[in-house]
PDB file of C-alpha atoms in Angstrom:
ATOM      1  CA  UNK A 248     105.894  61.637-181.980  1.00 48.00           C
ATOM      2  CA  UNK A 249     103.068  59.142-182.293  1.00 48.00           C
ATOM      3  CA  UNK A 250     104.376  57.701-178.192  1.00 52.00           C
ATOM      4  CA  UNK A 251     104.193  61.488-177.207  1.00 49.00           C
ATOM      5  CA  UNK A 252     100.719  61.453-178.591  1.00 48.00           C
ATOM      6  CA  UNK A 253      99.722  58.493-177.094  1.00 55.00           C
ATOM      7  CA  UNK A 254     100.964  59.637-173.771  1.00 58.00           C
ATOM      8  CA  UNK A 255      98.988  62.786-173.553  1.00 64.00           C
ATOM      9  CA  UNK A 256      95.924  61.031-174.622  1.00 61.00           C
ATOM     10  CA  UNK A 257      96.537  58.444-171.677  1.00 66.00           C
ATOM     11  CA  UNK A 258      97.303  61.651-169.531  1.00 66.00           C
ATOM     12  CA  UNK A 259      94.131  62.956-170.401  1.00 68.00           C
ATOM     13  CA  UNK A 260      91.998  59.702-170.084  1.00 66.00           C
ATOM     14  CA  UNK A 261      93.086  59.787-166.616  1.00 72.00           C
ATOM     15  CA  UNK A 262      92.521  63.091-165.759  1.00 70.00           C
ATOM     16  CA  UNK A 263      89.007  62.865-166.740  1.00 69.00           C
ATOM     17  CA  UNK A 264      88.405  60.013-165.080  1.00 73.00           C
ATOM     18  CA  UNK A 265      89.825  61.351-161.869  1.00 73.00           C
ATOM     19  CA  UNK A 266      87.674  63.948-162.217  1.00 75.00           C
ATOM     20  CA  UNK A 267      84.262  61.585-162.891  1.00 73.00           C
ATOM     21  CA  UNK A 268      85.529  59.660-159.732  1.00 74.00           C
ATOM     22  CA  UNK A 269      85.726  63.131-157.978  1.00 74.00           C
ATOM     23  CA  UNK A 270      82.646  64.104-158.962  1.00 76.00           C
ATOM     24  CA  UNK A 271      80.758  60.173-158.277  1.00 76.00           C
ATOM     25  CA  UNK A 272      82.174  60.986-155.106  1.00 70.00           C
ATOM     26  CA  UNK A 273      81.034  64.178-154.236  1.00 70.00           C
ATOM     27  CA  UNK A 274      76.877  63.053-155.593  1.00 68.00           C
ATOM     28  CA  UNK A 275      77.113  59.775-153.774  1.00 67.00           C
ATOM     29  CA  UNK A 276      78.081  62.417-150.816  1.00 66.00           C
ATOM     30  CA  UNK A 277      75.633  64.785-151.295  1.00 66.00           C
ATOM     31  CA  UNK A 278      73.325  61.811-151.874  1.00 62.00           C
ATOM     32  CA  UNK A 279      73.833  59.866-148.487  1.00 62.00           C
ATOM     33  CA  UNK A 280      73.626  63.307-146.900  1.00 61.00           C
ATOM     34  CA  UNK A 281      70.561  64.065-148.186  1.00 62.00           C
ATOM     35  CA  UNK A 282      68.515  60.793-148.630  1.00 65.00           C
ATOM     36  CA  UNK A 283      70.499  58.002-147.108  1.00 64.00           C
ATOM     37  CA  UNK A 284      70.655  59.302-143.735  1.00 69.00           C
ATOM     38  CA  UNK A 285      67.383  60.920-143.528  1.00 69.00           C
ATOM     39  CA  UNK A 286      65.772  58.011-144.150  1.00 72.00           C
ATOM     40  CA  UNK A 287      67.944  55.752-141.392  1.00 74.00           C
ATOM     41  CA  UNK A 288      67.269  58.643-138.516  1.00 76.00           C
ATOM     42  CA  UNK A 289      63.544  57.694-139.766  1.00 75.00           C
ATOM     43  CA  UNK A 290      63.928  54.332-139.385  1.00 78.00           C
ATOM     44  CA  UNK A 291      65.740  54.719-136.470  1.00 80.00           C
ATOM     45  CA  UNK A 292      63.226  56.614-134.870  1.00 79.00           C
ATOM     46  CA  UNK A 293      60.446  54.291-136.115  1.00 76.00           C
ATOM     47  CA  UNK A 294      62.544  51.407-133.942  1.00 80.00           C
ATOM     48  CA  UNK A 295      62.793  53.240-130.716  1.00 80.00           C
ATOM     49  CA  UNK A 296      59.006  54.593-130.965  1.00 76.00           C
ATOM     50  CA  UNK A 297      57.754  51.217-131.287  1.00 75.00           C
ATOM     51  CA  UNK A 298      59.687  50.187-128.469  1.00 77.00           C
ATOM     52  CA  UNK A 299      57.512  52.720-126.681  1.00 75.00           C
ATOM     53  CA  UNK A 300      59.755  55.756-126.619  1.00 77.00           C
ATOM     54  CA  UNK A 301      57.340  58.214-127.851  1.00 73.00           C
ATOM     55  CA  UNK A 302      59.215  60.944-127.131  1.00 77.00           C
ATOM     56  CA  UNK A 303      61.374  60.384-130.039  1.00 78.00           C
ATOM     57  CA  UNK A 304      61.270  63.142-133.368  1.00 77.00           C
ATOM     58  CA  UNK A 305      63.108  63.468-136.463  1.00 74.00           C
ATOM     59  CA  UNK A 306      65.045  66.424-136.648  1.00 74.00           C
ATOM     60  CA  UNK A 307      63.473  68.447-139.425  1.00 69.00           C
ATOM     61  CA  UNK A 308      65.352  71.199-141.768  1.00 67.00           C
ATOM     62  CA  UNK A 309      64.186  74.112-143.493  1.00 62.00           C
ATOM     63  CA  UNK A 310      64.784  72.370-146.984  1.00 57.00           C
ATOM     64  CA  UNK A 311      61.117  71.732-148.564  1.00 54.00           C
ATOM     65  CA  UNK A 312      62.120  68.810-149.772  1.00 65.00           C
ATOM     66  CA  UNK A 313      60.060  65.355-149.983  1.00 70.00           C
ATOM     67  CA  UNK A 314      61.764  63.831-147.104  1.00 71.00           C
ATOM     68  CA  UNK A 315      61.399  67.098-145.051  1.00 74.00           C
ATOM     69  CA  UNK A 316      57.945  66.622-145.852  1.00 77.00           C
ATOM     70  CA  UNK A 317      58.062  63.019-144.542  1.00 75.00           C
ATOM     71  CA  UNK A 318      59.832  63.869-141.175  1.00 77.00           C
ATOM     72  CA  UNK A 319      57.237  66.425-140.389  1.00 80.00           C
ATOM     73  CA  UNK A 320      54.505  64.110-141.025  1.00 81.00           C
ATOM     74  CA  UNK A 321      55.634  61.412-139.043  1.00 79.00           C
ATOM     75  CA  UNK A 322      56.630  63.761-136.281  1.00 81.00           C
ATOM     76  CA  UNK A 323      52.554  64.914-136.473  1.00 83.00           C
ATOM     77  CA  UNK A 324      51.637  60.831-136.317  1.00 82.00           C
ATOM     78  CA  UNK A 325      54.284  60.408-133.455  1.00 82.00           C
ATOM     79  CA  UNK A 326      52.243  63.318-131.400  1.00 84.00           C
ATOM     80  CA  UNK A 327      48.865  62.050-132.118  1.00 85.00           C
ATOM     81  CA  UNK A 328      50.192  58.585-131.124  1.00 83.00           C
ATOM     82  CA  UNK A 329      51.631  60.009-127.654  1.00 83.00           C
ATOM     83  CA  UNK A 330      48.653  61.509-127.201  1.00 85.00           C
ATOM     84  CA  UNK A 331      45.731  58.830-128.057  1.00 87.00           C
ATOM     85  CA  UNK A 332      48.009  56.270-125.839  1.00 85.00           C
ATOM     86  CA  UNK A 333      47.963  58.956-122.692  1.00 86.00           C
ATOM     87  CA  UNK A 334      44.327  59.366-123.241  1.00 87.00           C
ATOM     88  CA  UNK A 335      43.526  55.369-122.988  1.00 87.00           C
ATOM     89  CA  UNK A 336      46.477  54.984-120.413  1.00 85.00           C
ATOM     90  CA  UNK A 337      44.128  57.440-118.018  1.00 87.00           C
ATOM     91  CA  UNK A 338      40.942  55.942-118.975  1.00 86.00           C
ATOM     92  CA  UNK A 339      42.104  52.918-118.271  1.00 84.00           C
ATOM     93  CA  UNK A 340      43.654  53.996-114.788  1.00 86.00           C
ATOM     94  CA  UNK A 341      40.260  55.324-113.861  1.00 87.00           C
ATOM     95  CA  UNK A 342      38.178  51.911-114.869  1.00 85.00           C
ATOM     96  CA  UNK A 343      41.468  50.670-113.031  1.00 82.00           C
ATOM     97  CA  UNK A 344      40.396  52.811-110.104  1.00 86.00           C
ATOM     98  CA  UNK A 345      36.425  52.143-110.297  1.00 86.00           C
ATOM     99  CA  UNK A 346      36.773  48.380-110.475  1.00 83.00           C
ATOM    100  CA  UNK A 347      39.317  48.630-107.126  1.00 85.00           C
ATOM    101  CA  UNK A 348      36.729  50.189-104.881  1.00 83.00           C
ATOM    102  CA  UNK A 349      33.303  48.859-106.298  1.00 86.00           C
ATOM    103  CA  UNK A 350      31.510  46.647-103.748  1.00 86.00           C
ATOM    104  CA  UNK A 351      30.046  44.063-106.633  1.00 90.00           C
ATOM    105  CA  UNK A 352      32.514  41.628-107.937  1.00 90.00           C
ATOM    106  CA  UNK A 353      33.504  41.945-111.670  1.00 92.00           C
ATOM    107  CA  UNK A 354      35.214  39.387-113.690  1.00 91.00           C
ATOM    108  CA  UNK A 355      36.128  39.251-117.986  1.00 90.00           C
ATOM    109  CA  UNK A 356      36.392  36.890-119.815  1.00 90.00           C
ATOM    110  CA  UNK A 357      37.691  36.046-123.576  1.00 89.00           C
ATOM    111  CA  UNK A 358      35.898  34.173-126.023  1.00 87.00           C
ATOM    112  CA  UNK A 359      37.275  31.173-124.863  1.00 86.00           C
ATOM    113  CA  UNK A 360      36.428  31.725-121.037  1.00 85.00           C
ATOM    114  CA  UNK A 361      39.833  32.231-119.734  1.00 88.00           C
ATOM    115  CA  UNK A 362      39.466  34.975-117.339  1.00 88.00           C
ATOM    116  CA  UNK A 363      41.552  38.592-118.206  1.00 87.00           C
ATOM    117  CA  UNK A 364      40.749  40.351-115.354  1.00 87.00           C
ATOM    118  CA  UNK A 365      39.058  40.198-112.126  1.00 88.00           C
ATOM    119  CA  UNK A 366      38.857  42.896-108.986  1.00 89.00           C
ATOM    120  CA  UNK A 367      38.867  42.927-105.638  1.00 89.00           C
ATOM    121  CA  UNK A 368      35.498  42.180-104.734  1.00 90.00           C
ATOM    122  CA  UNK A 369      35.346  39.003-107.171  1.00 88.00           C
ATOM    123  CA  UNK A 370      38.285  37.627-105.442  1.00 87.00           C
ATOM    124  CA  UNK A 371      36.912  38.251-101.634  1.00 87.00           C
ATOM    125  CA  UNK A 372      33.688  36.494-102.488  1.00 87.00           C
ATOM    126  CA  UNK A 373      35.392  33.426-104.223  1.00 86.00           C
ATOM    127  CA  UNK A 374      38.795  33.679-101.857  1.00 84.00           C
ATOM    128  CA  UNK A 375      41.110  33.313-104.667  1.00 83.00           C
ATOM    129  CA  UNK A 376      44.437  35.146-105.646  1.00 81.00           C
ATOM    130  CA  UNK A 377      44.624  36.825-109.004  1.00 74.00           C
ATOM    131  CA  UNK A 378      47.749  35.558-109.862  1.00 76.00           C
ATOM    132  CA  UNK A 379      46.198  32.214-109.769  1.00 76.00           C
ATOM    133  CA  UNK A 380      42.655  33.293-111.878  1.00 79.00           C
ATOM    134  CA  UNK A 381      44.098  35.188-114.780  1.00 79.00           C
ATOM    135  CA  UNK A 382      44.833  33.250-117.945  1.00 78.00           C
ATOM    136  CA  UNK A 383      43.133  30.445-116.930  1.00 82.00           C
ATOM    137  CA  UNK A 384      39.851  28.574-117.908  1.00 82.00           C
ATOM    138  CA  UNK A 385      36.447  30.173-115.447  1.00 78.00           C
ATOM    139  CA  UNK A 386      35.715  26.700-114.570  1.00 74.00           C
ATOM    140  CA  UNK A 387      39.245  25.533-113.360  1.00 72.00           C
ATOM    141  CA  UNK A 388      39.495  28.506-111.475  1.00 73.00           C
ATOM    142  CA  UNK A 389      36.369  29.029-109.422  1.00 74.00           C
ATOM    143  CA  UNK A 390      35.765  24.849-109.484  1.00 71.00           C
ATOM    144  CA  UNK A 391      31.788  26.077-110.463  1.00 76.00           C
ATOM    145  CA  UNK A 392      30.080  24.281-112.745  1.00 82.00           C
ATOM    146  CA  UNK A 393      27.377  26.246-112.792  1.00 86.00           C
ATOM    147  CA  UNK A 394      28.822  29.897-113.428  1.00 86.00           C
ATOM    148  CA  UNK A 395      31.052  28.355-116.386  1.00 86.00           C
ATOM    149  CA  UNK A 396      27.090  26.619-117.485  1.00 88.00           C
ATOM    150  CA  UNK A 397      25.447  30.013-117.464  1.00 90.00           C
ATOM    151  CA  UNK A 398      28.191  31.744-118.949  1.00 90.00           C
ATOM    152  CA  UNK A 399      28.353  29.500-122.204  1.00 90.00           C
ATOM    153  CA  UNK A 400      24.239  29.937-122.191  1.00 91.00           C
ATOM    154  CA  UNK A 401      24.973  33.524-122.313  1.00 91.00           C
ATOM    155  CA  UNK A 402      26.942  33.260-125.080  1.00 91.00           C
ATOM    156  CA  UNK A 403      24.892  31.216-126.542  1.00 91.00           C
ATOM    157  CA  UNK A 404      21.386  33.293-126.644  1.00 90.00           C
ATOM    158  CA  UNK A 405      24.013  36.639-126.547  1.00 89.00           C
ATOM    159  CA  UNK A 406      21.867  38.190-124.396  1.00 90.00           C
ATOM    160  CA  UNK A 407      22.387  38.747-120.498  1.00 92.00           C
ATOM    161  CA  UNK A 408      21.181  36.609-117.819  1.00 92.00           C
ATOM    162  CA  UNK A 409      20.691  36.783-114.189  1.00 92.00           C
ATOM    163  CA  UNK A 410      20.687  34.255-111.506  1.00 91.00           C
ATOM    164  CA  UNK A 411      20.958  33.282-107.951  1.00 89.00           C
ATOM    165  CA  UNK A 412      24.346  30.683-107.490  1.00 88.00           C
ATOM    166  CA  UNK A 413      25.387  29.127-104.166  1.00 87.00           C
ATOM    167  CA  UNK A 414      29.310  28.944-104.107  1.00 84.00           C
ATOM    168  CA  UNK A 415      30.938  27.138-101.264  1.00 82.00           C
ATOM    169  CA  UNK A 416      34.819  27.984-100.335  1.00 76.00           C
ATOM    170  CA  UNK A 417      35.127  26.848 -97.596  1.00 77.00           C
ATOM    171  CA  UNK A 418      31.967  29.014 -96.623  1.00 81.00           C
ATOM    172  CA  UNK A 419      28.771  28.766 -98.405  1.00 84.00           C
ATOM    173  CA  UNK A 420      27.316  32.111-100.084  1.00 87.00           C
ATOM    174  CA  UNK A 421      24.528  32.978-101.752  1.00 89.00           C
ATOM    175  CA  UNK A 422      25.838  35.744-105.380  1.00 90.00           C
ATOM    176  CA  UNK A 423      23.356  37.378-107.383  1.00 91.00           C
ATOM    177  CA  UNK A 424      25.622  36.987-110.557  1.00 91.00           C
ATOM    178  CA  UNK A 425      24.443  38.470-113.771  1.00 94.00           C
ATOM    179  CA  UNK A 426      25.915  37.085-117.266  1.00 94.00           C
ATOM    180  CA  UNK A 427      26.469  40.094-119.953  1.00 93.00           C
ATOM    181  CA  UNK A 428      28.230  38.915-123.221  1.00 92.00           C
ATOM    182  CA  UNK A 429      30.303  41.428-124.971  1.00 91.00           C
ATOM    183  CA  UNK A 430      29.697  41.455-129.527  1.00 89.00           C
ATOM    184  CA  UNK A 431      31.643  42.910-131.864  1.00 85.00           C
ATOM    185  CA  UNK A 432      29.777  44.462-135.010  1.00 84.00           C
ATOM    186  CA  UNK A 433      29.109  41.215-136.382  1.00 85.00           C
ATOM    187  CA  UNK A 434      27.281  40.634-133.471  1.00 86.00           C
ATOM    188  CA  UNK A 435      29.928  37.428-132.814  1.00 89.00           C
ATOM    189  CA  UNK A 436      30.659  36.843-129.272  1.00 89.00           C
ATOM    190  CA  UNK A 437      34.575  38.199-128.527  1.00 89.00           C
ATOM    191  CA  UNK A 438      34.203  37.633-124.003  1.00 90.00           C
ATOM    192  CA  UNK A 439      32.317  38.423-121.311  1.00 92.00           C
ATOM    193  CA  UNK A 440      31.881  39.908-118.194  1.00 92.00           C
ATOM    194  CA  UNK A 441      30.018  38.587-115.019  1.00 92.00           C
ATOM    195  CA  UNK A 442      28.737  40.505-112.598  1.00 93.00           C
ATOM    196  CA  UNK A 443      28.220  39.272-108.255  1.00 92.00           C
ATOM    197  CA  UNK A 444      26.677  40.559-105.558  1.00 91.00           C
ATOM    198  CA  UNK A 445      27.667  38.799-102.553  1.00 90.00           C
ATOM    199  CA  UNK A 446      23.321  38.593-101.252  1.00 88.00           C
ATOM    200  CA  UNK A 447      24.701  36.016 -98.088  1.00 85.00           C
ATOM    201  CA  UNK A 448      23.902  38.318 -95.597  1.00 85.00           C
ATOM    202  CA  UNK A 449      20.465  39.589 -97.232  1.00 83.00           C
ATOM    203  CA  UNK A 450      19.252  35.900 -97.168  1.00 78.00           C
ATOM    204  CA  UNK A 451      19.770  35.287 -93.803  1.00 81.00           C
ATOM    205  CA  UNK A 452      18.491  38.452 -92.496  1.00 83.00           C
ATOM    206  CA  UNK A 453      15.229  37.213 -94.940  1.00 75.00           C
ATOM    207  CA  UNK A 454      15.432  34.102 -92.922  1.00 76.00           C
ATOM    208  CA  UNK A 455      15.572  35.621 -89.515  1.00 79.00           C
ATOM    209  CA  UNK A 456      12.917  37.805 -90.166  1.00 77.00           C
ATOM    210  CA  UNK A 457      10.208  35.290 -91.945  1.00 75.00           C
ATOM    211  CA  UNK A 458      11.144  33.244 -88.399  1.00 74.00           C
ATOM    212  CA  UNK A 459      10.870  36.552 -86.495  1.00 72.00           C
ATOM    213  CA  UNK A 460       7.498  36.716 -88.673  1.00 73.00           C
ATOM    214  CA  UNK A 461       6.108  33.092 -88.074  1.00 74.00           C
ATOM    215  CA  UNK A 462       7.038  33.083 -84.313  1.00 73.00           C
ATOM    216  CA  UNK A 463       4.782  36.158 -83.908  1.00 70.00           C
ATOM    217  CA  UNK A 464       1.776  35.005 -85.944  1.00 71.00           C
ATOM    218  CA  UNK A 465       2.245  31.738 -83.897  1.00 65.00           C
ATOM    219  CA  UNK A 466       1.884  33.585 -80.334  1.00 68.00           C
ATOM    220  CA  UNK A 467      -0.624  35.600 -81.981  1.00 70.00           C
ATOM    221  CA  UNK A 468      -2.963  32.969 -82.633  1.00 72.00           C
ATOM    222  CA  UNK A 469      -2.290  31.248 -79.408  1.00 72.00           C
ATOM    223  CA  UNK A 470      -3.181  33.923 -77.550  1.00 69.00           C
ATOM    224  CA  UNK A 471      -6.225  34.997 -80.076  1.00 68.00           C
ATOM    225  CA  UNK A 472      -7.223  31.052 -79.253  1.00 72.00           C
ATOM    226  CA  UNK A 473      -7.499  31.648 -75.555  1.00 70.00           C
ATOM    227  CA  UNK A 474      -9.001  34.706 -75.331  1.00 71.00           C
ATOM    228  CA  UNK A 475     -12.023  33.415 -77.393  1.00 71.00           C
ATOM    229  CA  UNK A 476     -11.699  30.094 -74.945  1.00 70.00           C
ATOM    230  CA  UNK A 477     -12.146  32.700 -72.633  1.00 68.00           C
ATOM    231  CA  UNK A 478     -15.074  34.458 -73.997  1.00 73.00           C
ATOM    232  CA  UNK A 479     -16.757  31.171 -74.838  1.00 75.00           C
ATOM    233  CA  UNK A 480     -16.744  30.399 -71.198  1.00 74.00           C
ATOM    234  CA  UNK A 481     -18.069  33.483 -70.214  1.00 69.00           C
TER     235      UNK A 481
END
């Protein structure tokens, strides 16, 4: 009788712990269905956005629970994101655009003086590639002692300067370059940007004309000379 007993008792043990595993189970289920996963398609999500799929959303449900809540809210941050990115993506395509066609050469500069970008214009007036500029030190690119000079003097009084620099490669010039540094709100120095105007041209039409100028006064007086030889004799 006592065995029989202790049979059922086992029996029942069993059972209920069958039915515990069931039900362990069945929450661990309902538990990855609704927390676990959620939380790796946000994660997942997270991943490819920062590998600049912004396209990517979490699929949100009708449930008003917290990580509902959560997927909406990062959906709203991933559309603000797309949309602040587009917005500097087309400024930056028009500056892009400006610096192409302007006629006065522009070049930045870090901190440091290693040059981060430099147009068209900069490059015809110093006949260099920009594959051989960027990243590298002002001075070791444009072999000018005296740009790199006022540059750091720049810097130094953070304030802009202007001045007149002859630059010879393989043709001497004459660039009006002007020396603006760029401050954070600290007012520290974080790069620069110079400024050229190729003036070559302007200088020698200067020159021709002060000769034009002098040549003139010079036949001037010579002839003002002998027409008051002239009236002396008379």
């Amino acid at each position: 009788f006592i065995r029989g007993v202790l049979v059922e008792d086992i029996k029942s043990y069993l059972f209920f712990f069958v039915i515990l595993a069931l039900i362990t189970i069945v929450l661990g289920w309902r538990l990855t269905y609704s927390i676990v996963k959620p939380l790796e398609t946000v994660t997942e999500t997270a991943e490819k956005i920062s590998e600049g799929d912004l396209s990517q959303r979490i699929p949100v449900r009708k449930y008003d629970s917290e990580i509902e809540k959560l997927a909406r809210m990062f959906n709203f941050m991933a559309e603000e994101l797309e949309g602040k990115i587009k917005e500097i993506s087309q400024e930056k395509n028009r500056i892009e655009v400006i610096l192409e066609s302007m006629v006065d050469g522009v070049i930045s500069v870090d901190k440091d003086g290693e040059v981060t970008l430099i147009n068209p214009a900069a490059r015809r007036i110093f006949n260099i590639e920009a594959e051989k500029v960027k990243g590298k030190k002002l001075i070791s690119s444009l072999f000018s002692h005296r740009i790199d000079m006022y540059l750091e003097r720049a810097f130094d009084k953070k304030k802009s300067i202007s001045r007149e620099i002859k630059y010879k490669n393989p043709e001497q010039k004459i660039i009006q370059a002007t020396f603006i540094p760029l401050l954070d709100e600290k007012e520290n120095v974080n790069g620069g940007v110079i400024v050229l105007t190729d003036i070559t041209e302007l200088r020698k039409l200067e020159t021709v004309r002060n000769d034009f100028v002098a040549n003139v006064s010079h036949e001037l007086r010579t002839r003002l000379t002998s027409m008051v030889g002239y009236l002396d004799t008379l």
